[in-house]
Amino acid sequence: MGELTWRIFFLGFLNFKTEKYVIAENRKLGISFRVFQICVLLYVIGWVLVYKKGYQSREETVQSSVITKLKGVVMTNSTESGLYLWGAEDYVIPPTGEQVFFIVTNYLETPNQRLGFCAEVSESNIGSLLFPAGVKTGLCLNSTGTCEIHGWCPVETVRKPSEALLSKAENFTIYIKNFVRFPKFEFSKSNVLDTGNDSYLKRCSYDNVLQPYCPIFRLGDLVSRTGHDFQDMAVVGGSVGILIEWNCDLDKDYSQCNPKYSFTRLDINLNSTVTSGYNFRYARYYKDEAGESFRTLYKVYGIRFDIMVNGRAGKFNIIPTVIAIGTGFAIMGMVSFFNRFVYSFVSNRHTGPPKYIPLGFYVM
């Protein structure tokens, strides 16, 4: 008995089964079935494969390096120091080109400061209470109505700038060289256009329509693309973000992979104008003939640039292609199942047997 049972099970396991399909003479159901099929085909072919490029393997981890170089000179004339020629080594901080850099557009100067004893700034200045310019000695000065301090004298006078001293900095140029690499595909490229013309970089200037692949930007044009005026921003400074975006289809030619640039101002707070601007202090130290040290204190205002690089690349791969097509077949099967369910519900409400057309048979 046990041997017979195992034999029946084994023979049944090796049987091949086919189905019998039913043709339902229901035009509404047939039309809806074809409409659903067409929608699925359009979704798989149009959206998944063509628009979303579901046949490609993707990588969104980009390795990037950014090098910057600035050029331009400007002359300033202040009552404290007179004429001064500013070069790139003066107004670019840090002087070596990096992904984040600062360009001086304005400054307040306190010259000839020496270590000694002097009166602190008036107490009406709240900033002097929070951040004193020196160490208080404990003595009160009746002549000024303030405390005596030991520090760099004379103390910096707190005031707001009214106009930009380096207003012509808008004509400076920024050369941005960006190298990117997609390690998954062993693909590397630079944003500098491949050309046999050696003088191209000497005469080109970025324009999103005429010269979208030129890596040299005029400072004034760059700021204006954020929707702000350079002369207004130069007075108290600001922060600008430069986004370099690489979206590369590696199934196309190497020359078709090029960056797109976008610019935005980062320090704008719609609820408050107090937080807008960018400044910091630094000093230049000197020695007189007697060997005594003194310094010139600068409170510099300027524009901080943050260069951000994003990227993604895609290339044909058989695995995502099969997955995308298989998903389409699965959805088609769901559509067929749904229509059979609707048909079984409708057929129970009508008389008359359906027409059967045998397309297969059972093999015993």
mmCIF file of C-alpha atoms in Angstrom:
data_model
loop_
_atom_site.group_PDB
_atom_site.id
_atom_site.type_symbol
_atom_site.label_atom_id
_atom_site.label_comp_id
_atom_site.label_asym_id
_atom_site.label_seq_id
_atom_site.Cartn_x
_atom_site.Cartn_y
_atom_site.Cartn_z
ATOM 1 C CA MET A 1 0.000 0.000 0.000
ATOM 2 C CA GLY A 2 2.800 2.407 0.919
ATOM 3 C CA GLU A 3 4.707 1.590 -2.262
ATOM 4 C CA LEU A 4 1.607 2.317 -4.391
ATOM 5 C CA THR A 5 1.076 5.668 -2.674
ATOM 6 C CA TRP A 6 4.632 6.781 -3.326
ATOM 7 C CA ARG A 7 4.357 5.643 -6.936
ATOM 8 C CA ILE A 8 1.172 7.661 -7.501
ATOM 9 C CA PHE A 9 2.759 10.711 -5.863
ATOM 10 C CA PHE A 10 5.925 10.421 -7.942
ATOM 11 C CA LEU A 11 4.035 9.961 -11.232
ATOM 12 C CA GLY A 12 1.706 12.840 -10.388
ATOM 13 C CA PHE A 13 4.669 15.050 -9.588
ATOM 14 C CA LEU A 14 6.012 14.486 -13.094
ATOM 15 C CA ASN A 15 2.720 15.393 -14.778
ATOM 16 C CA PHE A 16 2.479 18.581 -16.849
ATOM 17 C CA LYS A 17 -0.712 20.599 -16.537
ATOM 18 C CA THR A 18 -2.244 23.165 -18.867
ATOM 19 C CA GLU A 19 -5.268 25.369 -18.477
ATOM 20 C CA LYS A 20 -8.525 25.953 -20.283
ATOM 21 C CA TYR A 21 -9.320 29.578 -21.045
ATOM 22 C CA VAL A 22 -12.763 31.123 -21.225
ATOM 23 C CA ILE A 23 -13.754 33.684 -23.845
ATOM 24 C CA ALA A 24 -16.214 36.074 -22.236
ATOM 25 C CA GLU A 25 -18.456 37.812 -24.761
ATOM 26 C CA ASN A 26 -18.542 41.004 -22.732
ATOM 27 C CA ARG A 27 -17.371 44.025 -24.731
ATOM 28 C CA LYS A 28 -17.137 46.370 -21.754
ATOM 29 C CA LEU A 29 -14.972 43.915 -19.852
ATOM 30 C CA GLY A 30 -12.848 43.276 -22.939
ATOM 31 C CA ILE A 31 -12.321 46.988 -23.576
ATOM 32 C CA SER A 32 -11.367 47.643 -19.948
ATOM 33 C CA PHE A 33 -8.933 44.708 -20.068
ATOM 34 C CA ARG A 34 -7.170 46.087 -23.168
ATOM 35 C CA VAL A 35 -7.115 49.618 -21.752
ATOM 36 C CA PHE A 36 -5.448 48.343 -18.580
ATOM 37 C CA GLN A 37 -2.933 46.395 -20.661
ATOM 38 C CA ILE A 38 -2.078 49.472 -22.734
ATOM 39 C CA CYS A 39 -1.670 51.554 -19.563
ATOM 40 C CA VAL A 40 0.700 48.969 -18.105
ATOM 41 C CA LEU A 41 2.731 48.886 -21.331
ATOM 42 C CA LEU A 42 2.947 52.677 -21.403
ATOM 43 C CA TYR A 43 4.027 52.695 -17.761
ATOM 44 C CA VAL A 44 6.729 50.050 -18.212
ATOM 45 C CA ILE A 45 8.064 51.301 -21.543
ATOM 46 C CA GLY A 46 7.476 55.041 -21.243
ATOM 47 C CA TRP A 47 8.004 55.732 -17.541
ATOM 48 C CA VAL A 48 10.176 52.905 -16.179
ATOM 49 C CA LEU A 49 12.436 52.177 -19.155
ATOM 50 C CA VAL A 50 12.574 55.456 -21.120
ATOM 51 C CA TYR A 51 12.009 58.294 -18.622
ATOM 52 C CA LYS A 52 13.437 56.687 -15.466
ATOM 53 C CA LYS A 53 15.955 54.614 -17.435
ATOM 54 C CA GLY A 54 15.164 51.483 -15.488
ATOM 55 C CA TYR A 55 17.498 49.516 -17.745
ATOM 56 C CA GLN A 56 20.522 51.203 -16.168
ATOM 57 C CA SER A 57 22.604 50.472 -13.114
ATOM 58 C CA ARG A 58 22.918 53.633 -10.993
ATOM 59 C CA GLU A 59 25.587 55.255 -8.856
ATOM 60 C CA GLU A 60 25.014 58.376 -6.764
ATOM 61 C CA THR A 61 28.325 58.356 -4.889
ATOM 62 C CA VAL A 62 30.588 60.832 -6.640
ATOM 63 C CA GLN A 63 34.211 61.435 -5.695
ATOM 64 C CA SER A 64 35.060 65.084 -6.223
ATOM 65 C CA SER A 65 37.937 67.545 -6.032
ATOM 66 C CA VAL A 66 37.619 71.327 -6.448
ATOM 67 C CA ILE A 67 40.390 73.824 -7.203
ATOM 68 C CA THR A 68 39.732 77.569 -7.405
ATOM 69 C CA LYS A 69 41.810 80.479 -8.639
ATOM 70 C CA LEU A 70 40.904 84.176 -8.512
ATOM 71 C CA LYS A 71 42.265 87.067 -10.555
ATOM 72 C CA GLY A 72 41.836 90.819 -10.373
ATOM 73 C CA VAL A 73 43.266 93.889 -8.645
ATOM 74 C CA VAL A 74 41.557 96.892 -7.071
ATOM 75 C CA MET A 75 42.780 100.157 -5.537
ATOM 76 C CA THR A 76 41.336 101.510 -2.267
ATOM 77 C CA ASN A 77 41.810 104.883 -0.586
ATOM 78 C CA SER A 78 40.977 105.177 3.128
ATOM 79 C CA THR A 79 41.694 107.927 5.653
ATOM 80 C CA GLU A 80 43.497 105.458 7.918
ATOM 81 C CA SER A 81 45.977 103.928 5.456
ATOM 82 C CA GLY A 82 45.645 105.960 2.259
ATOM 83 C CA LEU A 83 46.100 104.259 -1.103
ATOM 84 C CA TYR A 84 46.406 100.485 -1.099
ATOM 85 C CA LEU A 85 46.484 98.011 -3.979
ATOM 86 C CA TRP A 86 44.607 94.785 -3.264
ATOM 87 C CA GLY A 87 45.669 91.665 -5.142
ATOM 88 C CA ALA A 88 44.359 88.109 -4.983
ATOM 89 C CA GLU A 89 46.833 87.324 -2.197
ATOM 90 C CA ASP A 90 45.174 90.073 -0.091
ATOM 91 C CA TYR A 91 41.444 89.669 -0.655
ATOM 92 C CA VAL A 92 41.188 85.859 -0.977
ATOM 93 C CA ILE A 93 41.090 83.902 2.292
ATOM 94 C CA PRO A 94 42.581 81.311 2.326
ATOM 95 C CA PRO A 95 44.945 82.247 -0.529
ATOM 96 C CA THR A 96 45.166 78.631 -1.739
ATOM 97 C CA GLY A 97 42.150 77.691 -3.829
ATOM 98 C CA GLU A 98 39.763 75.429 -1.947
ATOM 99 C CA GLN A 99 36.139 74.344 -1.982
ATOM 100 C CA VAL A 100 35.231 77.092 0.502
ATOM 101 C CA PHE A 101 36.806 80.543 0.202
ATOM 102 C CA PHE A 102 36.165 84.158 1.183
ATOM 103 C CA ILE A 103 36.582 87.335 -0.890
ATOM 104 C CA VAL A 104 36.992 90.678 0.894
ATOM 105 C CA THR A 105 34.649 93.377 -0.447
ATOM 106 C CA ASN A 106 34.723 95.896 2.410
ATOM 107 C CA TYR A 107 36.587 96.595 5.643
ATOM 108 C CA LEU A 108 36.866 98.829 8.703
ATOM 109 C CA GLU A 109 40.402 99.670 9.814
ATOM 110 C CA THR A 110 41.869 100.519 13.225
ATOM 111 C CA PRO A 111 45.539 101.422 12.605
ATOM 112 C CA ASN A 112 48.531 101.720 14.928
ATOM 113 C CA GLN A 113 47.250 99.698 17.866
ATOM 114 C CA ARG A 114 49.784 99.114 20.638
ATOM 115 C CA LEU A 115 49.629 97.168 23.897
ATOM 116 C CA GLY A 116 48.937 99.516 26.783
ATOM 117 C CA PHE A 117 46.316 101.084 29.030
ATOM 118 C CA CYS A 118 43.354 103.009 27.675
ATOM 119 C CA ALA A 119 39.646 103.644 28.144
ATOM 120 C CA GLU A 120 37.200 101.036 26.946
ATOM 121 C CA VAL A 121 34.402 101.895 24.541
ATOM 122 C CA SER A 122 31.361 103.661 25.983
ATOM 123 C CA GLU A 123 28.965 101.406 27.897
ATOM 124 C CA SER A 124 26.187 102.549 25.599
ATOM 125 C CA ASN A 125 27.693 100.073 23.191
ATOM 126 C CA ILE A 126 26.228 96.714 24.250
ATOM 127 C CA GLY A 127 28.881 94.855 22.292
ATOM 128 C CA SER A 128 31.613 96.269 24.519
ATOM 129 C CA LEU A 129 29.925 94.761 27.577
ATOM 130 C CA LEU A 130 29.614 91.313 26.055
ATOM 131 C CA PHE A 131 33.006 91.257 24.322
ATOM 132 C CA PRO A 132 35.446 93.651 26.063
ATOM 133 C CA ALA A 133 38.495 94.774 24.101
ATOM 134 C CA GLY A 134 40.877 94.075 26.970
ATOM 135 C CA VAL A 135 41.342 93.162 30.628
ATOM 136 C CA LYS A 136 39.810 95.623 33.095
ATOM 137 C CA THR A 137 42.287 97.096 35.569
ATOM 138 C CA GLY A 138 39.657 98.117 38.134
ATOM 139 C CA LEU A 139 40.185 101.856 37.624
ATOM 140 C CA CYS A 140 37.425 104.194 36.532
ATOM 141 C CA LEU A 141 38.188 107.123 34.236
ATOM 142 C CA ASN A 142 36.102 110.180 35.037
ATOM 143 C CA SER A 143 37.077 111.850 31.780
ATOM 144 C CA THR A 144 35.327 109.205 29.700
ATOM 145 C CA GLY A 145 32.974 107.683 32.235
ATOM 146 C CA THR A 146 34.315 104.209 31.432
ATOM 147 C CA CYS A 147 36.663 101.649 32.925
ATOM 148 C CA GLU A 148 40.337 101.402 32.150
ATOM 149 C CA ILE A 149 41.539 98.295 30.314
ATOM 150 C CA HIS A 150 44.843 96.752 29.384
ATOM 151 C CA GLY A 151 44.833 95.738 25.739
ATOM 152 C CA TRP A 152 45.440 96.929 22.205
ATOM 153 C CA CYS A 153 44.938 100.680 22.189
ATOM 154 C CA PRO A 154 43.230 102.663 20.803
ATOM 155 C CA VAL A 155 40.171 100.413 21.058
ATOM 156 C CA GLU A 156 38.275 99.642 17.870
ATOM 157 C CA THR A 157 35.414 102.050 17.227
ATOM 158 C CA VAL A 158 32.198 100.186 16.548
ATOM 159 C CA ARG A 159 30.452 101.492 13.454
ATOM 160 C CA LYS A 160 28.630 100.168 10.433
ATOM 161 C CA PRO A 161 30.031 100.555 6.914
ATOM 162 C CA SER A 162 28.027 102.678 4.507
ATOM 163 C CA GLU A 163 29.599 101.698 1.193
ATOM 164 C CA ALA A 164 31.879 98.997 -0.166
ATOM 165 C CA LEU A 165 35.528 100.035 -0.462
ATOM 166 C CA LEU A 166 36.231 97.179 -2.895
ATOM 167 C CA SER A 167 33.183 97.858 -5.050
ATOM 168 C CA LYS A 168 35.120 97.088 -8.237
ATOM 169 C CA ALA A 169 35.615 93.529 -7.014
ATOM 170 C CA GLU A 170 32.573 92.625 -9.123
ATOM 171 C CA ASN A 171 34.976 92.473 -12.095
ATOM 172 C CA PHE A 172 37.137 89.793 -10.464
ATOM 173 C CA THR A 173 37.082 86.371 -12.107
ATOM 174 C CA ILE A 174 36.844 82.965 -10.442
ATOM 175 C CA TYR A 175 38.249 79.907 -12.171
ATOM 176 C CA ILE A 176 36.615 76.738 -10.807
ATOM 177 C CA LYS A 177 38.204 73.441 -11.774
ATOM 178 C CA ASN A 178 36.218 70.378 -10.730
ATOM 179 C CA PHE A 179 37.264 66.740 -11.103
ATOM 180 C CA VAL A 180 34.686 63.999 -10.547
ATOM 181 C CA ARG A 181 34.889 60.217 -10.553
ATOM 182 C CA PHE A 182 32.239 57.505 -10.432
ATOM 183 C CA PRO A 183 34.184 54.532 -9.023
ATOM 184 C CA LYS A 184 31.518 51.953 -9.868
ATOM 185 C CA PHE A 185 31.934 52.617 -13.589
ATOM 186 C CA GLU A 186 35.606 53.696 -13.464
ATOM 187 C CA PHE A 187 34.571 56.980 -15.096
ATOM 188 C CA SER A 188 36.386 60.288 -14.538
ATOM 189 C CA LYS A 189 35.959 63.735 -16.002
ATOM 190 C CA SER A 190 36.679 67.433 -15.465
ATOM 191 C CA ASN A 191 34.377 70.406 -15.945
ATOM 192 C CA VAL A 192 36.958 72.039 -18.223
ATOM 193 C CA LEU A 193 35.780 71.654 -21.811
ATOM 194 C CA ASP A 194 37.970 69.403 -23.958
ATOM 195 C CA THR A 195 39.134 71.610 -26.798
ATOM 196 C CA GLY A 196 42.188 71.946 -28.958
ATOM 197 C CA ASN A 197 42.044 75.745 -28.690
ATOM 198 C CA ASP A 198 44.725 76.777 -26.182
ATOM 199 C CA SER A 199 43.324 80.307 -25.853
ATOM 200 C CA TYR A 200 39.789 79.172 -24.969
ATOM 201 C CA LEU A 201 40.186 79.602 -21.207
ATOM 202 C CA LYS A 202 41.847 83.000 -21.674
ATOM 203 C CA ARG A 203 38.843 84.570 -23.377
ATOM 204 C CA CYS A 204 35.751 82.621 -22.292
ATOM 205 C CA SER A 205 33.329 83.685 -19.560
ATOM 206 C CA TYR A 206 30.500 81.561 -18.215
ATOM 207 C CA ASP A 207 27.062 82.127 -19.713
ATOM 208 C CA ASN A 208 24.290 79.586 -19.164
ATOM 209 C CA VAL A 209 23.158 79.983 -22.797
ATOM 210 C CA LEU A 210 26.181 80.969 -24.894
ATOM 211 C CA GLN A 211 29.022 79.309 -22.942
ATOM 212 C CA PRO A 212 27.520 76.883 -20.390
ATOM 213 C CA TYR A 213 30.731 74.832 -20.090
ATOM 214 C CA CYS A 214 33.197 77.658 -19.423
ATOM 215 C CA PRO A 215 34.592 77.321 -15.852
ATOM 216 C CA ILE A 216 35.474 81.027 -15.492
ATOM 217 C CA PHE A 217 32.914 83.211 -13.712
ATOM 218 C CA ARG A 218 32.735 86.981 -13.328
ATOM 219 C CA LEU A 219 32.068 87.715 -9.658
ATOM 220 C CA GLY A 220 29.340 90.295 -10.305
ATOM 221 C CA ASP A 221 27.494 87.993 -12.721
ATOM 222 C CA LEU A 222 27.742 85.087 -10.301
ATOM 223 C CA VAL A 223 26.121 87.080 -7.486
ATOM 224 C CA SER A 224 23.413 88.445 -9.796
ATOM 225 C CA ARG A 225 22.401 84.874 -10.676
ATOM 226 C CA THR A 226 21.383 84.430 -7.033
ATOM 227 C CA GLY A 227 18.827 87.213 -7.533
ATOM 228 C CA HIS A 228 20.786 89.814 -5.530
ATOM 229 C CA ASP A 229 22.837 92.888 -6.380
ATOM 230 C CA PHE A 230 26.590 92.673 -5.897
ATOM 231 C CA GLN A 231 26.993 96.259 -4.666
ATOM 232 C CA ASP A 232 24.379 95.721 -1.948
ATOM 233 C CA MET A 233 25.929 92.438 -0.813
ATOM 234 C CA ALA A 234 29.461 93.859 -0.866
ATOM 235 C CA VAL A 235 28.727 96.379 1.919
ATOM 236 C CA VAL A 236 28.127 93.897 4.771
ATOM 237 C CA GLY A 237 28.980 90.624 3.020
ATOM 238 C CA GLY A 238 27.042 87.450 2.408
ATOM 239 C CA SER A 239 27.236 83.748 1.692
ATOM 240 C CA VAL A 240 26.747 82.224 -1.761
ATOM 241 C CA GLY A 241 26.385 78.563 -2.664
ATOM 242 C CA ILE A 242 27.614 77.247 -6.007
ATOM 243 C CA LEU A 243 26.126 73.865 -6.887
ATOM 244 C CA ILE A 244 27.833 71.782 -9.575
ATOM 245 C CA GLU A 245 25.568 68.951 -10.643
ATOM 246 C CA TRP A 246 26.661 65.999 -12.762
ATOM 247 C CA ASN A 247 23.894 63.829 -14.267
ATOM 248 C CA CYS A 248 25.632 61.512 -16.700
ATOM 249 C CA ASP A 249 24.184 58.900 -19.041
ATOM 250 C CA LEU A 250 27.253 56.752 -19.665
ATOM 251 C CA ASP A 251 25.521 54.931 -22.524
ATOM 252 C CA LYS A 252 26.067 58.120 -24.523
ATOM 253 C CA ASP A 253 29.327 59.599 -25.741
ATOM 254 C CA TYR A 254 31.949 60.817 -23.248
ATOM 255 C CA SER A 255 31.457 64.404 -24.422
ATOM 256 C CA GLN A 256 27.765 64.311 -23.427
ATOM 257 C CA CYS A 257 28.591 64.169 -19.698
ATOM 258 C CA ASN A 258 28.779 67.822 -18.636
ATOM 259 C CA PRO A 259 28.012 69.723 -15.421
ATOM 260 C CA LYS A 260 25.198 72.163 -14.735
ATOM 261 C CA TYR A 261 25.693 75.117 -12.418
ATOM 262 C CA SER A 262 23.197 76.751 -10.082
ATOM 263 C CA PHE A 263 23.682 79.599 -7.622
ATOM 264 C CA THR A 264 21.867 80.610 -4.440
ATOM 265 C CA ARG A 265 22.364 82.974 -1.524
ATOM 266 C CA LEU A 266 22.662 81.013 1.719
ATOM 267 C CA ASP A 267 22.630 83.673 4.452
ATOM 268 C CA ILE A 268 19.155 85.083 3.790
ATOM 269 C CA ASN A 269 16.630 84.684 6.600
ATOM 270 C CA LEU A 270 13.182 85.885 5.554
ATOM 271 C CA ASN A 271 12.198 86.494 9.182
ATOM 272 C CA SER A 272 15.235 88.566 10.108
ATOM 273 C CA THR A 273 17.774 90.764 8.365
ATOM 274 C CA VAL A 274 20.130 90.761 11.370
ATOM 275 C CA THR A 275 21.592 87.380 10.431
ATOM 276 C CA SER A 276 22.425 88.484 6.873
ATOM 277 C CA GLY A 277 26.015 89.386 6.065
ATOM 278 C CA TYR A 278 29.433 87.916 6.764
ATOM 279 C CA ASN A 279 32.449 89.435 8.547
ATOM 280 C CA PHE A 280 35.392 88.641 10.797
ATOM 281 C CA ARG A 281 38.506 90.339 12.178
ATOM 282 C CA TYR A 282 42.201 89.826 11.630
ATOM 283 C CA ALA A 283 45.343 91.873 12.262
ATOM 284 C CA ARG A 284 48.617 92.702 10.520
ATOM 285 C CA TYR A 285 51.576 93.058 12.866
ATOM 286 C CA TYR A 286 54.581 95.370 12.442
ATOM 287 C CA LYS A 287 57.600 96.635 14.398
ATOM 288 C CA ASP A 288 58.834 100.200 14.590
ATOM 289 C CA GLU A 289 62.447 101.363 14.594
ATOM 290 C CA ALA A 290 62.671 100.792 18.341
ATOM 291 C CA GLY A 291 61.554 97.188 17.932
ATOM 292 C CA GLU A 292 58.176 97.784 19.551
ATOM 293 C CA SER A 293 55.278 95.799 18.092
ATOM 294 C CA PHE A 294 52.121 97.419 16.818
ATOM 295 C CA ARG A 295 49.319 96.262 14.594
ATOM 296 C CA THR A 296 46.523 97.306 12.258
ATOM 297 C CA LEU A 297 43.182 95.673 13.030
ATOM 298 C CA TYR A 298 40.806 94.929 10.154
ATOM 299 C CA LYS A 299 37.164 94.057 10.387
ATOM 300 C CA VAL A 300 36.573 92.657 6.916
ATOM 301 C CA TYR A 301 33.266 92.113 5.184
ATOM 302 C CA GLY A 302 32.965 89.920 2.157
ATOM 303 C CA ILE A 303 31.349 87.053 0.336
ATOM 304 C CA ARG A 304 31.884 83.463 1.395
ATOM 305 C CA PHE A 305 31.558 80.916 -1.413
ATOM 306 C CA ASP A 306 30.665 77.282 -0.742
ATOM 307 C CA ILE A 307 31.123 74.987 -3.737
ATOM 308 C CA MET A 308 28.964 71.858 -3.487
ATOM 309 C CA VAL A 309 29.191 68.955 -5.924
ATOM 310 C CA ASN A 310 26.444 66.398 -6.515
ATOM 311 C CA GLY A 311 26.354 63.702 -9.133
ATOM 312 C CA ARG A 312 24.845 60.496 -10.356
ATOM 313 C CA ALA A 313 25.578 58.267 -13.304
ATOM 314 C CA GLY A 314 23.814 55.411 -15.051
ATOM 315 C CA LYS A 315 24.870 52.695 -17.463
ATOM 316 C CA PHE A 316 23.082 49.762 -19.101
ATOM 317 C CA ASN A 317 22.968 46.601 -17.025
ATOM 318 C CA ILE A 318 21.048 43.422 -17.780
ATOM 319 C CA ILE A 319 19.934 42.862 -14.168
ATOM 320 C CA PRO A 320 17.839 46.048 -13.688
ATOM 321 C CA THR A 321 16.528 45.585 -17.238
ATOM 322 C CA VAL A 322 15.213 42.094 -16.447
ATOM 323 C CA ILE A 323 13.768 43.339 -13.149
ATOM 324 C CA ALA A 324 11.942 46.197 -14.883
ATOM 325 C CA ILE A 325 10.489 43.930 -17.573
ATOM 326 C CA GLY A 326 9.590 41.259 -15.013
ATOM 327 C CA THR A 327 7.751 43.877 -12.975
ATOM 328 C CA GLY A 328 5.752 44.747 -16.066
ATOM 329 C CA PHE A 329 4.755 41.109 -16.619
ATOM 330 C CA ALA A 330 3.765 40.816 -12.954
ATOM 331 C CA ILE A 331 1.493 43.855 -13.235
ATOM 332 C CA MET A 332 -0.019 42.383 -16.422
ATOM 333 C CA GLY A 333 -0.794 39.215 -14.482
ATOM 334 C CA MET A 334 -2.500 41.268 -11.784
ATOM 335 C CA VAL A 335 -4.627 42.992 -14.441
ATOM 336 C CA SER A 336 -5.645 39.624 -15.866
ATOM 337 C CA PHE A 337 -6.499 38.309 -12.389
ATOM 338 C CA PHE A 338 -8.593 41.395 -11.639
ATOM 339 C CA ASN A 339 -10.546 41.008 -14.881
ATOM 340 C CA ARG A 340 -11.205 37.310 -14.167
ATOM 341 C CA PHE A 341 -12.491 38.303 -10.745
ATOM 342 C CA VAL A 342 -14.828 40.895 -12.277
ATOM 343 C CA TYR A 343 -15.970 38.397 -14.910
ATOM 344 C CA SER A 344 -16.796 35.754 -12.296
ATOM 345 C CA PHE A 345 -18.839 38.343 -10.403
ATOM 346 C CA VAL A 346 -20.701 39.433 -13.545
ATOM 347 C CA SER A 347 -21.284 35.900 -14.890
ATOM 348 C CA ASN A 348 -23.076 34.884 -11.677
ATOM 349 C CA ARG A 349 -25.720 37.484 -12.442
ATOM 350 C CA HIS A 350 -26.432 36.325 -15.998
ATOM 351 C CA THR A 351 -27.672 33.062 -17.463
ATOM 352 C CA GLY A 352 -26.124 31.062 -20.230
ATOM 353 C CA PRO A 353 -22.934 29.068 -20.177
ATOM 354 C CA PRO A 354 -19.726 30.656 -21.391
ATOM 355 C CA LYS A 355 -17.885 29.361 -24.435
ATOM 356 C CA TYR A 356 -14.880 27.184 -23.629
ATOM 357 C CA ILE A 357 -12.013 26.847 -26.033
ATOM 358 C CA PRO A 358 -9.542 24.197 -24.901
ATOM 359 C CA LEU A 359 -6.004 25.390 -25.420
ATOM 360 C CA GLY A 360 -4.401 22.530 -23.541
ATOM 361 C CA PHE A 361 -5.036 19.214 -21.838
ATOM 362 C CA TYR A 362 -4.053 17.266 -18.779
ATOM 363 C CA VAL A 363 -1.373 14.666 -19.182
ATOM 364 C CA MET A 364 -1.986 11.698 -16.863
#
